[in-house]
Amino acid sequence: MIQLPEAFSYTRSRATLARAQVFKRTGPVILDLVVAALCLAAFYGVLKIAGYWLSSAQPQFVVSLKPSSLPLYAFYSVVRIGLAYLLSLVFAIGYGYVAAYNQRAESLMIAALDILQSIPVLSFLPGVMLAMVALFPTRQLGVEMGAIVLIFTGQVWNMAFSFYSSLKSLPRELGEASRIYGFSTWQRFWQLELPYGTIGLVWNSMISVAGGWFFLMACEMFVLGDRDFRLPGLGSYLQTAASADNIPAMVYGILTVIAIIVATDQLIWRPVIAWSDKFKIEQSASADRIDSPILHLIQHSNALAAVKRHTLTPLSERLNHTFAERQQQYRTRQAAGEVKASPLWLRISVLSMVGIGILYAAVSALLKLREINGGQYLIILESAGATFLRVNLSLLLASAWTIPAGVAIGFNPKLARIVQPVVQVAASFPAPILFPIIILGLMKLGGGLGIGSIALMLLGTQWYILFNVIAGAMAIPSDLREVSTLFRFTQLQRWQTVILPGIFPYLITGLVTASGGAWNASIIAEYFHLKGQTLSTLGLGAQISAASDKGQFQILLLATIVMALMVVTVNRLVWRPLYRLAETKYKLEA
């Protein structure tokens, strides 16, 4: 071994220290300049989007396959997915919170969530798009809002399930501590409930955005009766390239999607995951922590620190004080009998009006079903059975590899740093792009769309299970894992006593949302356009897609109702009991 001179080592250490000091002085300044540049870019982006959305309506936009069009198309698609995600996040937190704490509405809200997450995107399409176009008939904003809401319907449900499950599994002693210290509802939410559900929300946010990319092609370019809706974006670009069999354009589009996903992972998801790691409940600090250079720079930004010090912190303190004061006043008035419930007649009137509206819509829908003959009913039932078998087979195949892989990634931060970007790219990659390759390969081997549809369902649903298992493994306290090592548990004992009980609530959430995702993916998996031909197989997804193409709204309605009834029945018989088990037996408590 070569021994370096002592003077050389000393000189090198001084040079390294000098570089560290220079970076310490200049790093925050550079970051502040980057933040300023990002703010200016965001301002320009808002102006660009506002100008496009407020322009005259262009529902049949001509999609250009020139590579020079990709930056603008990518910008439009990222904005749609981003706005749909923000809408999903707000809805999921509010819906999950109300469902977890309102015992009267909980059963109804969870049943509604079961139904909504099972309804395919194309089933929302007619009502959503026609309503948005009617609201903004002369502006592009109507079609854009319709596309954003459609992407929202493909993103939101697993996030709502995740936050609801987190609140139901909140450790009892933490809730008691918040009551002892007199936390207001506002303080309890921001300092206990939202932090506890953050890890699950973060990982489900990743798979929700991946789901947005999965359905992007269906949301940016679709046929509704005799109307052809096309929006400028990566989804419509890829679908146009696939229809034209333009291989170079498909390659350019795929490379653009991959570049966006990798940038999103490095600039957003990795810093957020590293930040959320502090919300893990444990009694001893873990030796392995997820780190992020981007998060480190953000935490040491002078500009962001000044904004937090002079704006966010005073605002947070004022809100905490105001809500705590109001809650104390309310409790005092309630104890004195000054708080009166709303009049009984008013509640009955409101409920009656809502009930009449629901009854009218239900009767109108049932009258629409009179146009369907007996043979069509029989085909729908046969299709339901075929799709049911495909969905459950895809769940079994997905669980076989995602559970052990998710635990390995969640337990090993070093492995997570390597695998997470790859998984994020694979999860976000629009699987329908791969479908022509899968179908052509199966045809050469003698297979057909029946097997190919299972492959596409698997590509679209396995990530729900994987990401939830990763979140569950990361949420297991480090001291529990250390105890299992200290007592020399065998691998089987570790899985029985630590791993499976620890990930169980997250696993059930992943399986429920994966089941809904598989039903959703059936609309693409069972009905596909390839080189001017329409390939289809027996299934509910094929019935829904064909009905949407032909404008047969009665078939679309019946197939959607049957699909929702099947999903709700399975949830009631299987997933609800498992959720109750997760809330009681496998709840983390001292």
Coordinates of C-alpha atoms in Angstrom, one line a residue:
M1 CA 0.0 0.0 0.0
I2 CA 1.3 3.5 -0.9
Q3 CA 1.7 5.7 2.1
L4 CA 1.0 9.4 1.4
P5 CA 3.2 12.0 2.9
E6 CA 1.8 13.6 6.0
A7 CA 2.1 17.1 4.6
F8 CA 0.2 16.1 1.5
S9 CA -2.7 14.7 3.6
Y10 CA -2.7 17.9 5.7
T11 CA -2.8 20.1 2.6
R12 CA -5.6 18.0 1.1
S13 CA -7.7 18.1 4.2
R14 CA -7.3 21.9 4.3
A15 CA -8.4 22.2 0.7
T16 CA -11.5 20.0 1.4
L17 CA -12.4 22.1 4.4
A18 CA -11.9 25.3 2.4
R19 CA -14.2 24.0 -0.3
A20 CA -16.8 23.1 2.3
Q21 CA -16.6 26.6 3.8
V22 CA -17.1 28.1 0.3
F23 CA -20.1 25.9 -0.4
K24 CA -21.5 26.8 3.0
R25 CA -21.4 30.5 2.2
T26 CA -22.4 30.3 -1.5
G27 CA -24.8 27.3 -1.4
P28 CA -27.8 29.1 0.2
V29 CA -27.3 32.1 -2.2
I30 CA -27.3 29.8 -5.2
L31 CA -30.4 28.0 -3.9
D32 CA -32.1 31.4 -3.4
L33 CA -31.4 32.3 -7.0
V34 CA -32.8 28.9 -8.1
V35 CA -35.9 29.5 -6.1
A36 CA -36.3 32.9 -7.7
A37 CA -35.9 31.4 -11.1
L38 CA -38.5 28.8 -10.3
C39 CA -41.0 31.4 -9.1
L40 CA -40.5 33.4 -12.4
A41 CA -40.9 30.2 -14.4
A42 CA -44.1 29.3 -12.5
F43 CA -45.4 32.8 -13.2
Y44 CA -44.7 32.5 -16.9
G45 CA -46.3 29.0 -16.9
V46 CA -49.5 30.4 -15.3
L47 CA -49.7 33.1 -18.0
K48 CA -49.2 30.5 -20.7
I49 CA -51.9 28.1 -19.3
A50 CA -54.3 31.0 -18.7
G51 CA -53.9 32.2 -22.3
Y52 CA -54.5 28.8 -23.7
W53 CA -57.4 27.9 -21.4
L54 CA -59.2 31.2 -22.0
S55 CA -58.9 30.8 -25.8
S56 CA -61.7 29.6 -28.0
A57 CA -62.7 26.0 -27.6
Q58 CA -60.7 23.5 -29.8
P59 CA -62.1 20.0 -28.9
Q60 CA -60.7 18.5 -32.1
F61 CA -57.1 19.7 -31.8
V62 CA -54.8 18.4 -34.6
V63 CA -52.0 16.6 -32.8
S64 CA -48.6 17.1 -34.4
L65 CA -46.1 14.3 -34.2
K66 CA -43.1 16.6 -34.7
P67 CA -40.5 16.2 -31.9
S68 CA -40.4 20.0 -31.5
S69 CA -44.1 19.8 -30.2
L70 CA -43.1 17.6 -27.3
P71 CA -42.0 20.3 -24.8
L72 CA -45.3 22.1 -25.0
Y73 CA -47.3 18.9 -25.0
A74 CA -45.4 17.7 -22.0
F75 CA -46.0 21.0 -20.2
Y76 CA -49.8 20.7 -20.7
S77 CA -49.9 17.1 -19.5
V78 CA -47.8 17.8 -16.4
V79 CA -50.1 20.8 -15.5
R80 CA -53.2 18.6 -15.9
I81 CA -51.8 15.8 -13.8
G82 CA -50.5 18.2 -11.2
L83 CA -53.8 20.0 -10.8
A84 CA -55.7 16.7 -10.7
Y85 CA -53.3 15.5 -8.0
L86 CA -53.8 18.7 -5.9
L87 CA -57.5 18.3 -6.2
S88 CA -57.2 14.6 -5.2
L89 CA -55.1 15.4 -2.2
V90 CA -57.5 18.0 -0.8
F91 CA -60.5 15.7 -1.4
A92 CA -58.8 12.6 0.0
I93 CA -57.8 14.4 3.3
G94 CA -61.3 15.9 3.8
Y95 CA -63.2 12.8 2.8
G96 CA -61.0 10.5 4.8
Y97 CA -61.2 12.7 7.9
V98 CA -65.0 13.0 7.8
A99 CA -65.5 9.3 7.2
A100 CA -63.2 8.4 10.1
Y101 CA -64.8 10.6 12.7
N102 CA -68.5 10.9 11.7
Q103 CA -70.0 7.6 12.8
R104 CA -73.4 8.3 11.3
A105 CA -71.9 9.0 7.8
E106 CA -69.0 6.5 8.0
S107 CA -70.8 3.5 6.6
L108 CA -72.4 5.4 3.8
M109 CA -69.2 7.3 2.9
I110 CA -67.1 4.1 2.7
A111 CA -69.8 2.4 0.7
A112 CA -69.8 5.4 -1.7
L113 CA -66.0 5.2 -1.9
D114 CA -66.1 1.5 -2.7
I115 CA -68.5 2.3 -5.6
L116 CA -66.6 5.3 -6.9
Q117 CA -63.2 3.6 -6.9
S118 CA -64.7 0.8 -8.9
I119 CA -66.2 3.0 -11.6
P120 CA -63.9 3.2 -14.7
V121 CA -62.8 6.5 -16.0
L122 CA -64.8 6.2 -19.2
S123 CA -68.0 5.7 -17.1
F124 CA -67.4 9.2 -15.7
L125 CA -66.6 10.6 -19.1
P126 CA -70.0 11.5 -20.6
G127 CA -71.4 13.3 -17.5
V128 CA -68.1 15.0 -16.6
M129 CA -67.2 16.2 -20.1
L130 CA -70.7 17.3 -21.1
A131 CA -71.1 19.2 -17.8
M132 CA -67.8 21.0 -18.2
V133 CA -68.4 21.9 -21.8
A134 CA -71.8 23.2 -20.9
L135 CA -70.3 25.4 -18.1
F136 CA -67.7 26.9 -20.5
P137 CA -69.2 26.4 -24.0
T138 CA -67.0 29.0 -25.8
R139 CA -63.7 28.4 -24.0
Q140 CA -61.0 25.7 -24.0
L141 CA -61.3 25.8 -20.2
G142 CA -64.4 23.5 -20.4
V143 CA -62.6 20.6 -22.2
E144 CA -59.5 21.1 -20.0
M145 CA -61.5 21.0 -16.8
G146 CA -63.2 17.9 -18.0
A147 CA -59.8 16.2 -18.7
I148 CA -58.5 17.2 -15.3
V149 CA -61.6 15.8 -13.5
L150 CA -61.3 12.6 -15.4
I151 CA -57.6 12.3 -14.3
F152 CA -58.8 13.1 -10.8
T153 CA -61.2 10.1 -10.9
G154 CA -58.2 7.9 -11.6
Q155 CA -56.1 9.3 -8.8
V156 CA -58.1 10.1 -5.7
W157 CA -59.7 6.9 -4.3
N158 CA -56.5 5.1 -3.0
M159 CA -55.4 8.3 -1.3
A160 CA -58.8 8.7 0.4
F161 CA -58.6 5.0 1.5
S162 CA -55.1 5.5 2.8
F163 CA -55.8 8.5 5.0
Y164 CA -59.0 7.0 6.3
S165 CA -57.1 3.8 7.2
S166 CA -54.4 5.8 9.0
L167 CA -56.9 7.7 11.1
K168 CA -58.7 4.5 12.1
S169 CA -55.4 2.9 13.2
L170 CA -54.2 6.0 15.1
P171 CA -52.6 4.8 18.4
R172 CA -55.1 5.4 21.3
E173 CA -52.5 6.8 23.7
L174 CA -51.6 9.6 21.2
G175 CA -55.3 10.6 21.0
E176 CA -55.5 10.6 24.8
A177 CA -52.4 12.7 25.0
S178 CA -53.8 15.3 22.6
R179 CA -57.0 15.5 24.7
I180 CA -55.1 15.8 28.0
Y181 CA -53.1 18.8 26.6
G182 CA -56.3 20.4 25.4
F183 CA -55.5 20.4 21.7
S184 CA -58.1 22.1 19.5
T185 CA -59.5 20.2 16.5
W186 CA -57.1 22.3 14.3
Q187 CA -54.1 21.5 16.4
R188 CA -54.9 17.8 16.6
F189 CA -55.3 17.6 12.9
W190 CA -52.0 19.4 12.0
Q191 CA -49.8 18.1 14.8
L192 CA -51.1 14.5 15.2
E193 CA -53.5 13.2 12.5
L194 CA -52.0 14.5 9.3
P195 CA -48.4 13.7 10.4
Y196 CA -49.4 10.1 11.3
G197 CA -51.0 9.6 7.9
T198 CA -48.2 11.3 6.0
I199 CA -46.2 8.3 5.1
G200 CA -49.2 6.4 3.6
L201 CA -50.3 9.6 1.8
V202 CA -46.9 10.2 0.3
W203 CA -46.5 6.7 -1.2
N204 CA -50.2 6.6 -2.3
S205 CA -49.6 10.0 -3.9
M206 CA -46.8 8.5 -6.0
I207 CA -49.0 5.7 -7.2
S208 CA -51.9 8.2 -7.8
V209 CA -49.7 10.3 -10.1
A210 CA -48.6 7.0 -11.8
G211 CA -52.3 6.2 -12.3
G212 CA -52.7 9.7 -13.9
W213 CA -50.0 8.8 -16.4
F214 CA -51.7 5.4 -16.9
F215 CA -55.0 6.9 -17.9
L216 CA -53.5 10.0 -19.7
M217 CA -54.1 8.5 -23.1
A218 CA -57.8 7.9 -22.4
C219 CA -58.3 11.3 -20.9
E220 CA -56.6 13.5 -23.6
M221 CA -58.0 11.7 -26.7
F222 CA -61.4 10.0 -26.7
V223 CA -64.6 9.6 -28.7
L224 CA -68.0 10.4 -27.1
G225 CA -70.8 9.5 -29.5
D226 CA -70.3 11.4 -32.7
R227 CA -67.8 13.9 -31.0
D228 CA -64.0 13.4 -31.1
F229 CA -62.2 15.2 -28.3
R230 CA -58.5 15.7 -28.6
L231 CA -56.2 17.8 -26.4
P232 CA -52.6 18.7 -26.9
G233 CA -50.6 16.6 -24.5
L234 CA -48.3 13.5 -24.2
G235 CA -51.2 11.1 -24.0
S236 CA -52.8 12.3 -27.2
Y237 CA -49.3 12.4 -28.8
L238 CA -48.5 8.8 -27.9
Q239 CA -52.0 7.6 -28.9
T240 CA -51.7 9.3 -32.3
A241 CA -48.3 7.9 -32.8
A242 CA -49.5 4.4 -31.9
S243 CA -52.5 4.7 -34.3
A244 CA -50.2 5.9 -37.1
D245 CA -47.7 3.2 -36.4
N246 CA -45.0 5.9 -36.2
I247 CA -42.2 4.2 -34.3
P248 CA -39.8 7.2 -34.0
A249 CA -42.6 9.4 -32.7
M250 CA -43.5 6.7 -30.1
V251 CA -39.8 6.5 -29.0
Y252 CA -39.6 10.3 -28.6
G253 CA -42.8 10.4 -26.6
I254 CA -41.7 7.5 -24.4
L255 CA -38.3 9.1 -23.7
T256 CA -40.1 12.4 -22.8
V257 CA -42.4 10.6 -20.3
I258 CA -39.4 8.8 -18.7
A259 CA -37.5 12.1 -18.4
I260 CA -40.4 13.8 -16.7
I261 CA -40.9 10.8 -14.3
V262 CA -37.2 10.7 -13.4
A263 CA -37.1 14.5 -12.8
T264 CA -40.3 14.3 -10.7
D265 CA -38.8 11.5 -8.6
Q266 CA -35.5 13.3 -8.0
L267 CA -37.0 16.8 -7.5
I268 CA -40.2 16.0 -5.6
W269 CA -40.8 12.5 -4.4
R270 CA -37.3 11.7 -3.0
P271 CA -37.2 15.0 -0.9
V272 CA -40.8 14.4 0.2
I273 CA -40.1 10.8 1.3
A274 CA -37.0 11.9 3.2
W275 CA -39.0 14.7 4.9
S276 CA -41.9 12.3 5.8
D277 CA -39.4 9.9 7.5
K278 CA -39.5 12.1 10.6
F279 CA -43.2 11.2 11.2
K280 CA -42.4 7.6 11.8
I281 CA -43.4 6.6 15.4
E282 CA -40.5 4.9 17.2
Q283 CA -38.9 5.0 20.6
S284 CA -35.3 4.8 19.3
A285 CA -33.7 6.6 16.4
S286 CA -33.1 4.5 13.3
A287 CA -29.5 4.2 12.2
D288 CA -30.5 4.2 8.5
R289 CA -32.3 7.4 7.4
I290 CA -33.4 8.3 3.9
D291 CA -31.5 11.5 2.7
S292 CA -32.0 13.9 -0.1
P293 CA -29.6 16.6 -1.3
I294 CA -32.6 18.6 -2.6
L295 CA -34.3 18.5 0.8
H296 CA -31.0 19.5 2.5
L297 CA -30.7 22.5 0.2
I298 CA -34.3 23.6 0.8
Q299 CA -33.8 23.4 4.5
H300 CA -30.7 25.6 4.3
S301 CA -32.2 28.3 1.9
N302 CA -32.1 31.8 3.4
A303 CA -35.0 33.0 1.4
L304 CA -37.3 30.0 2.3
A305 CA -36.2 30.3 6.0
A306 CA -37.1 34.0 6.0
V307 CA -40.5 33.2 4.5
K308 CA -41.1 30.6 7.2
R309 CA -39.9 32.8 10.0
H310 CA -41.8 35.9 9.0
T311 CA -44.9 34.4 7.4
L312 CA -45.7 30.8 8.0
T313 CA -44.7 30.5 11.7
P314 CA -46.6 33.7 12.8
L315 CA -49.6 32.6 10.7
S316 CA -49.6 29.1 12.2
E317 CA -49.4 30.4 15.7
R318 CA -52.2 32.9 15.1
L319 CA -54.4 30.2 13.7
N320 CA -53.7 27.8 16.5
H321 CA -54.5 30.5 19.1
T322 CA -57.7 31.5 17.3
F323 CA -59.1 28.0 16.8
A324 CA -58.2 27.0 20.4
E325 CA -59.9 30.1 21.7
R326 CA -63.0 29.4 19.6
Q327 CA -63.2 25.8 20.7
Q328 CA -62.9 26.8 24.4
Q329 CA -65.7 29.3 23.9
Y330 CA -67.8 26.6 22.2
R331 CA -67.3 24.2 25.1
T332 CA -68.2 26.8 27.6
R333 CA -71.4 27.7 25.7
Q334 CA -72.2 24.0 25.3
A335 CA -71.8 23.4 29.0
A336 CA -74.1 26.3 29.7
G337 CA -76.7 24.9 27.3
E338 CA -76.4 27.9 25.0
V339 CA -75.6 25.7 21.9
K340 CA -78.7 24.6 20.1
A341 CA -79.0 22.1 17.4
S342 CA -80.6 23.1 14.1
P343 CA -84.4 22.8 14.1
L344 CA -85.7 19.3 13.3
W345 CA -87.9 20.6 10.5
L346 CA -84.9 22.1 8.7
R347 CA -82.9 18.8 8.9
I348 CA -85.9 16.9 7.6
S349 CA -86.5 19.3 4.8
V350 CA -82.8 19.2 3.6
L351 CA -82.7 15.4 3.8
S352 CA -86.0 15.2 2.0
M353 CA -84.8 17.4 -0.9
V354 CA -81.6 15.4 -1.2
G355 CA -83.6 12.1 -1.1
I356 CA -86.0 13.3 -3.8
G357 CA -83.1 14.4 -6.0
I358 CA -81.4 11.0 -5.6
L359 CA -84.7 9.1 -6.2
Y360 CA -85.4 11.1 -9.3
A361 CA -81.9 10.4 -10.7
A362 CA -82.2 6.7 -9.9
V363 CA -85.7 6.3 -11.5
S364 CA -84.5 8.1 -14.6
A365 CA -81.5 5.8 -14.8
L366 CA -83.7 2.7 -14.4
L367 CA -86.1 3.9 -17.1
K368 CA -83.1 4.2 -19.4
L369 CA -82.4 0.5 -18.8
R370 CA -85.7 -0.4 -20.4
E371 CA -84.1 0.0 -23.8
I372 CA -81.9 -3.0 -23.1
N373 CA -83.1 -6.5 -24.3
G374 CA -82.7 -9.8 -22.5
G375 CA -79.8 -10.9 -24.7
Q376 CA -77.8 -7.8 -23.8
Y377 CA -78.4 -8.5 -20.1
L378 CA -77.1 -12.0 -20.5
I379 CA -73.9 -10.8 -22.3
I380 CA -73.3 -8.2 -19.5
L381 CA -73.6 -11.0 -16.8
E382 CA -71.2 -13.3 -18.7
S383 CA -68.8 -10.3 -19.2
A384 CA -68.9 -9.6 -15.5
G385 CA -67.9 -13.2 -14.6
A386 CA -65.0 -13.1 -17.1
T387 CA -63.7 -9.7 -15.8
F388 CA -64.1 -10.9 -12.2
L389 CA -61.8 -13.9 -12.8
R390 CA -59.2 -11.7 -14.5
V391 CA -59.2 -9.2 -11.7
N392 CA -58.6 -11.8 -9.0
L393 CA -56.0 -13.6 -11.0
S394 CA -54.1 -10.3 -11.5
L395 CA -54.3 -9.6 -7.7
L396 CA -52.8 -13.0 -6.9
L397 CA -50.0 -12.6 -9.4
A398 CA -49.3 -9.1 -8.2
S399 CA -49.3 -10.0 -4.5
A400 CA -46.8 -12.9 -5.1
W401 CA -44.0 -10.5 -5.8
T402 CA -44.9 -7.1 -4.5
I403 CA -45.2 -8.1 -0.8
P404 CA -41.7 -9.5 -0.4
A405 CA -40.2 -6.8 -2.7
G406 CA -42.0 -4.0 -0.9
V407 CA -40.8 -5.2 2.5
A408 CA -37.2 -5.5 1.3
I409 CA -37.3 -1.9 -0.1
G410 CA -39.0 -0.5 3.0
F411 CA -36.5 -2.1 5.3
N412 CA -33.4 -1.0 3.4
P413 CA -33.0 2.7 2.7
K414 CA -29.9 2.0 0.6
L415 CA -31.9 -0.4 -1.6
A416 CA -34.8 2.1 -1.7
R417 CA -32.5 4.9 -3.1
I418 CA -31.5 2.6 -5.9
V419 CA -34.9 0.9 -6.6
Q420 CA -37.3 3.7 -6.0
P421 CA -36.5 5.7 -9.2
V422 CA -36.8 2.5 -11.2
V423 CA -40.1 1.5 -9.6
Q424 CA -41.4 5.1 -10.0
V425 CA -40.6 5.0 -13.7
A426 CA -42.1 1.6 -14.2
A427 CA -45.3 2.5 -12.3
S428 CA -45.7 5.8 -14.1
F429 CA -45.0 4.4 -17.5
P430 CA -48.2 4.3 -19.6
A431 CA -48.8 0.6 -19.8
P432 CA -51.2 0.9 -22.8
I433 CA -48.1 1.8 -24.9
L434 CA -46.7 -1.7 -24.2
F435 CA -50.0 -3.4 -25.0
P436 CA -49.5 -3.5 -28.8
I437 CA -46.2 -5.3 -28.3
I438 CA -47.8 -7.7 -25.8
I439 CA -50.7 -8.5 -28.1
L440 CA -48.5 -9.0 -31.1
G441 CA -46.2 -11.3 -29.1
L442 CA -49.1 -13.3 -27.8
M443 CA -50.6 -13.7 -31.2
K444 CA -47.4 -15.1 -32.5
L445 CA -47.4 -17.6 -29.6
G446 CA -51.0 -18.5 -30.2
G447 CA -52.5 -16.5 -27.4
G448 CA -55.1 -13.7 -27.6
L449 CA -56.5 -10.7 -25.8
G450 CA -57.9 -12.8 -23.0
I451 CA -54.4 -13.4 -21.7
G452 CA -53.1 -10.0 -22.8
S453 CA -55.8 -8.3 -20.7
I454 CA -54.5 -10.0 -17.6
A455 CA -51.0 -8.8 -18.3
L456 CA -52.2 -5.2 -18.7
M457 CA -54.3 -5.4 -15.5
L458 CA -51.2 -6.6 -13.8
L459 CA -49.2 -3.7 -15.1
G460 CA -51.8 -1.3 -13.9
T461 CA -52.5 -2.6 -10.4
Q462 CA -49.4 -4.2 -9.0
W463 CA -48.0 -0.8 -8.0
Y464 CA -50.9 -0.1 -5.6
I465 CA -49.9 -3.1 -3.5
L466 CA -46.1 -2.5 -3.8
F467 CA -46.2 1.2 -2.8
N468 CA -48.5 0.5 0.2
V469 CA -46.4 -2.4 1.4
I470 CA -43.3 -0.1 1.1
A471 CA -45.1 2.5 3.2
G472 CA -46.1 -0.1 5.7
A473 CA -42.6 -1.5 6.0
M474 CA -41.1 2.0 6.5
A475 CA -43.7 2.8 9.2
I476 CA -42.7 -0.2 11.3
P477 CA -40.8 1.2 14.3
S478 CA -37.1 0.5 14.2
D479 CA -37.1 -0.7 17.8
L480 CA -39.5 -3.5 16.9
R481 CA -37.1 -4.7 14.2
E482 CA -34.2 -4.4 16.6
V483 CA -36.0 -6.5 19.2
S484 CA -36.6 -9.3 16.7
T485 CA -32.9 -9.3 15.8
L486 CA -31.9 -9.2 19.5
F487 CA -34.0 -12.3 20.3
R488 CA -32.7 -14.0 17.1
F489 CA -36.1 -14.5 15.5
T490 CA -36.1 -16.8 12.5
Q491 CA -37.2 -15.4 9.2
L492 CA -40.6 -17.1 9.6
Q493 CA -41.0 -15.7 13.1
R494 CA -40.1 -12.2 11.9
W495 CA -42.8 -12.3 9.2
Q496 CA -45.4 -13.7 11.6
T497 CA -44.8 -11.4 14.6
V498 CA -43.4 -8.2 13.1
I499 CA -43.6 -7.8 9.4
L500 CA -47.1 -9.0 8.5
P501 CA -48.8 -7.4 11.5
G502 CA -46.9 -4.2 10.8
I503 CA -47.8 -3.9 7.2
F504 CA -51.3 -5.4 7.5
P505 CA -53.3 -2.1 7.5
Y506 CA -51.3 -0.8 4.5
L507 CA -51.5 -4.1 2.7
I508 CA -55.3 -4.2 2.9
T509 CA -55.5 -0.6 1.6
G510 CA -53.2 -1.6 -1.3
L511 CA -55.3 -4.7 -2.1
V512 CA -58.6 -2.8 -2.0
T513 CA -57.3 0.0 -4.3
A514 CA -55.5 -2.5 -6.5
S515 CA -58.8 -4.3 -7.0
G516 CA -60.5 -1.1 -8.0
G517 CA -57.6 -0.3 -10.2
A518 CA -57.9 -3.7 -12.0
W519 CA -61.6 -3.1 -12.6
N520 CA -60.7 0.4 -13.9
A521 CA -57.9 -1.0 -16.2
S522 CA -60.3 -3.5 -17.8
I523 CA -61.7 -0.7 -20.0
I524 CA -58.3 -0.5 -21.7
A525 CA -57.2 -4.2 -21.3
E526 CA -60.3 -5.8 -22.8
Y527 CA -60.9 -3.3 -25.7
F528 CA -58.0 -2.0 -27.7
H529 CA -57.5 -0.3 -31.1
L530 CA -54.5 -1.6 -33.0
K531 CA -53.5 -0.6 -36.5
G532 CA -57.0 0.4 -37.6
Q533 CA -58.6 -2.7 -36.0
T534 CA -60.6 -3.0 -32.8
L535 CA -59.5 -6.0 -30.6
S536 CA -61.8 -7.0 -27.8
T537 CA -62.6 -9.9 -25.5
L538 CA -65.5 -10.9 -23.3
G539 CA -65.5 -8.6 -20.3
L540 CA -67.2 -5.7 -18.6
G541 CA -64.4 -3.3 -19.6
A542 CA -65.0 -4.2 -23.3
Q543 CA -68.7 -3.5 -22.9
I544 CA -68.0 -0.1 -21.3
S545 CA -65.4 1.0 -23.9
A546 CA -67.6 -0.2 -26.8
A547 CA -70.7 1.6 -25.4
S548 CA -68.7 4.8 -25.0
D549 CA -67.4 4.6 -28.6
K550 CA -70.9 4.0 -30.0
G551 CA -72.7 6.4 -27.7
Q552 CA -74.9 3.6 -26.2
F553 CA -75.4 5.2 -22.8
Q554 CA -77.9 2.5 -21.6
I555 CA -75.3 -0.2 -22.0
L556 CA -72.6 2.0 -20.4
L557 CA -75.0 2.6 -17.4
L558 CA -75.9 -1.1 -17.0
A559 CA -72.3 -2.3 -17.2
T560 CA -71.1 0.3 -14.7
I561 CA -73.9 -0.6 -12.3
V562 CA -73.0 -4.3 -12.5
M563 CA -69.3 -3.6 -12.0
A564 CA -70.0 -1.3 -9.0
L565 CA -72.3 -4.0 -7.4
M566 CA -69.7 -6.7 -7.8
V567 CA -67.0 -4.5 -6.2
V568 CA -69.2 -3.4 -3.3
T569 CA -70.2 -7.0 -2.6
V570 CA -66.6 -8.2 -2.5
N571 CA -65.6 -5.3 -0.3
R572 CA -68.4 -6.0 2.1
L573 CA -67.7 -9.7 2.3
V574 CA -63.9 -9.6 2.3
W575 CA -62.2 -6.2 2.6
R576 CA -64.5 -4.6 5.3
P577 CA -63.9 -7.5 7.9
L578 CA -60.1 -7.3 7.1
Y579 CA -60.2 -3.5 7.7
R580 CA -61.9 -4.0 11.1
L581 CA -59.2 -6.6 11.9
A582 CA -56.5 -4.0 11.0
E583 CA -58.2 -1.4 13.2
T584 CA -58.3 -3.7 16.3
K585 CA -55.8 -6.5 16.4
Y586 CA -53.0 -5.0 14.3
K587 CA -53.2 -1.4 15.7
L588 CA -49.9 0.0 16.9
E589 CA -50.3 0.8 20.6
A590 CA -48.2 0.8 23.7

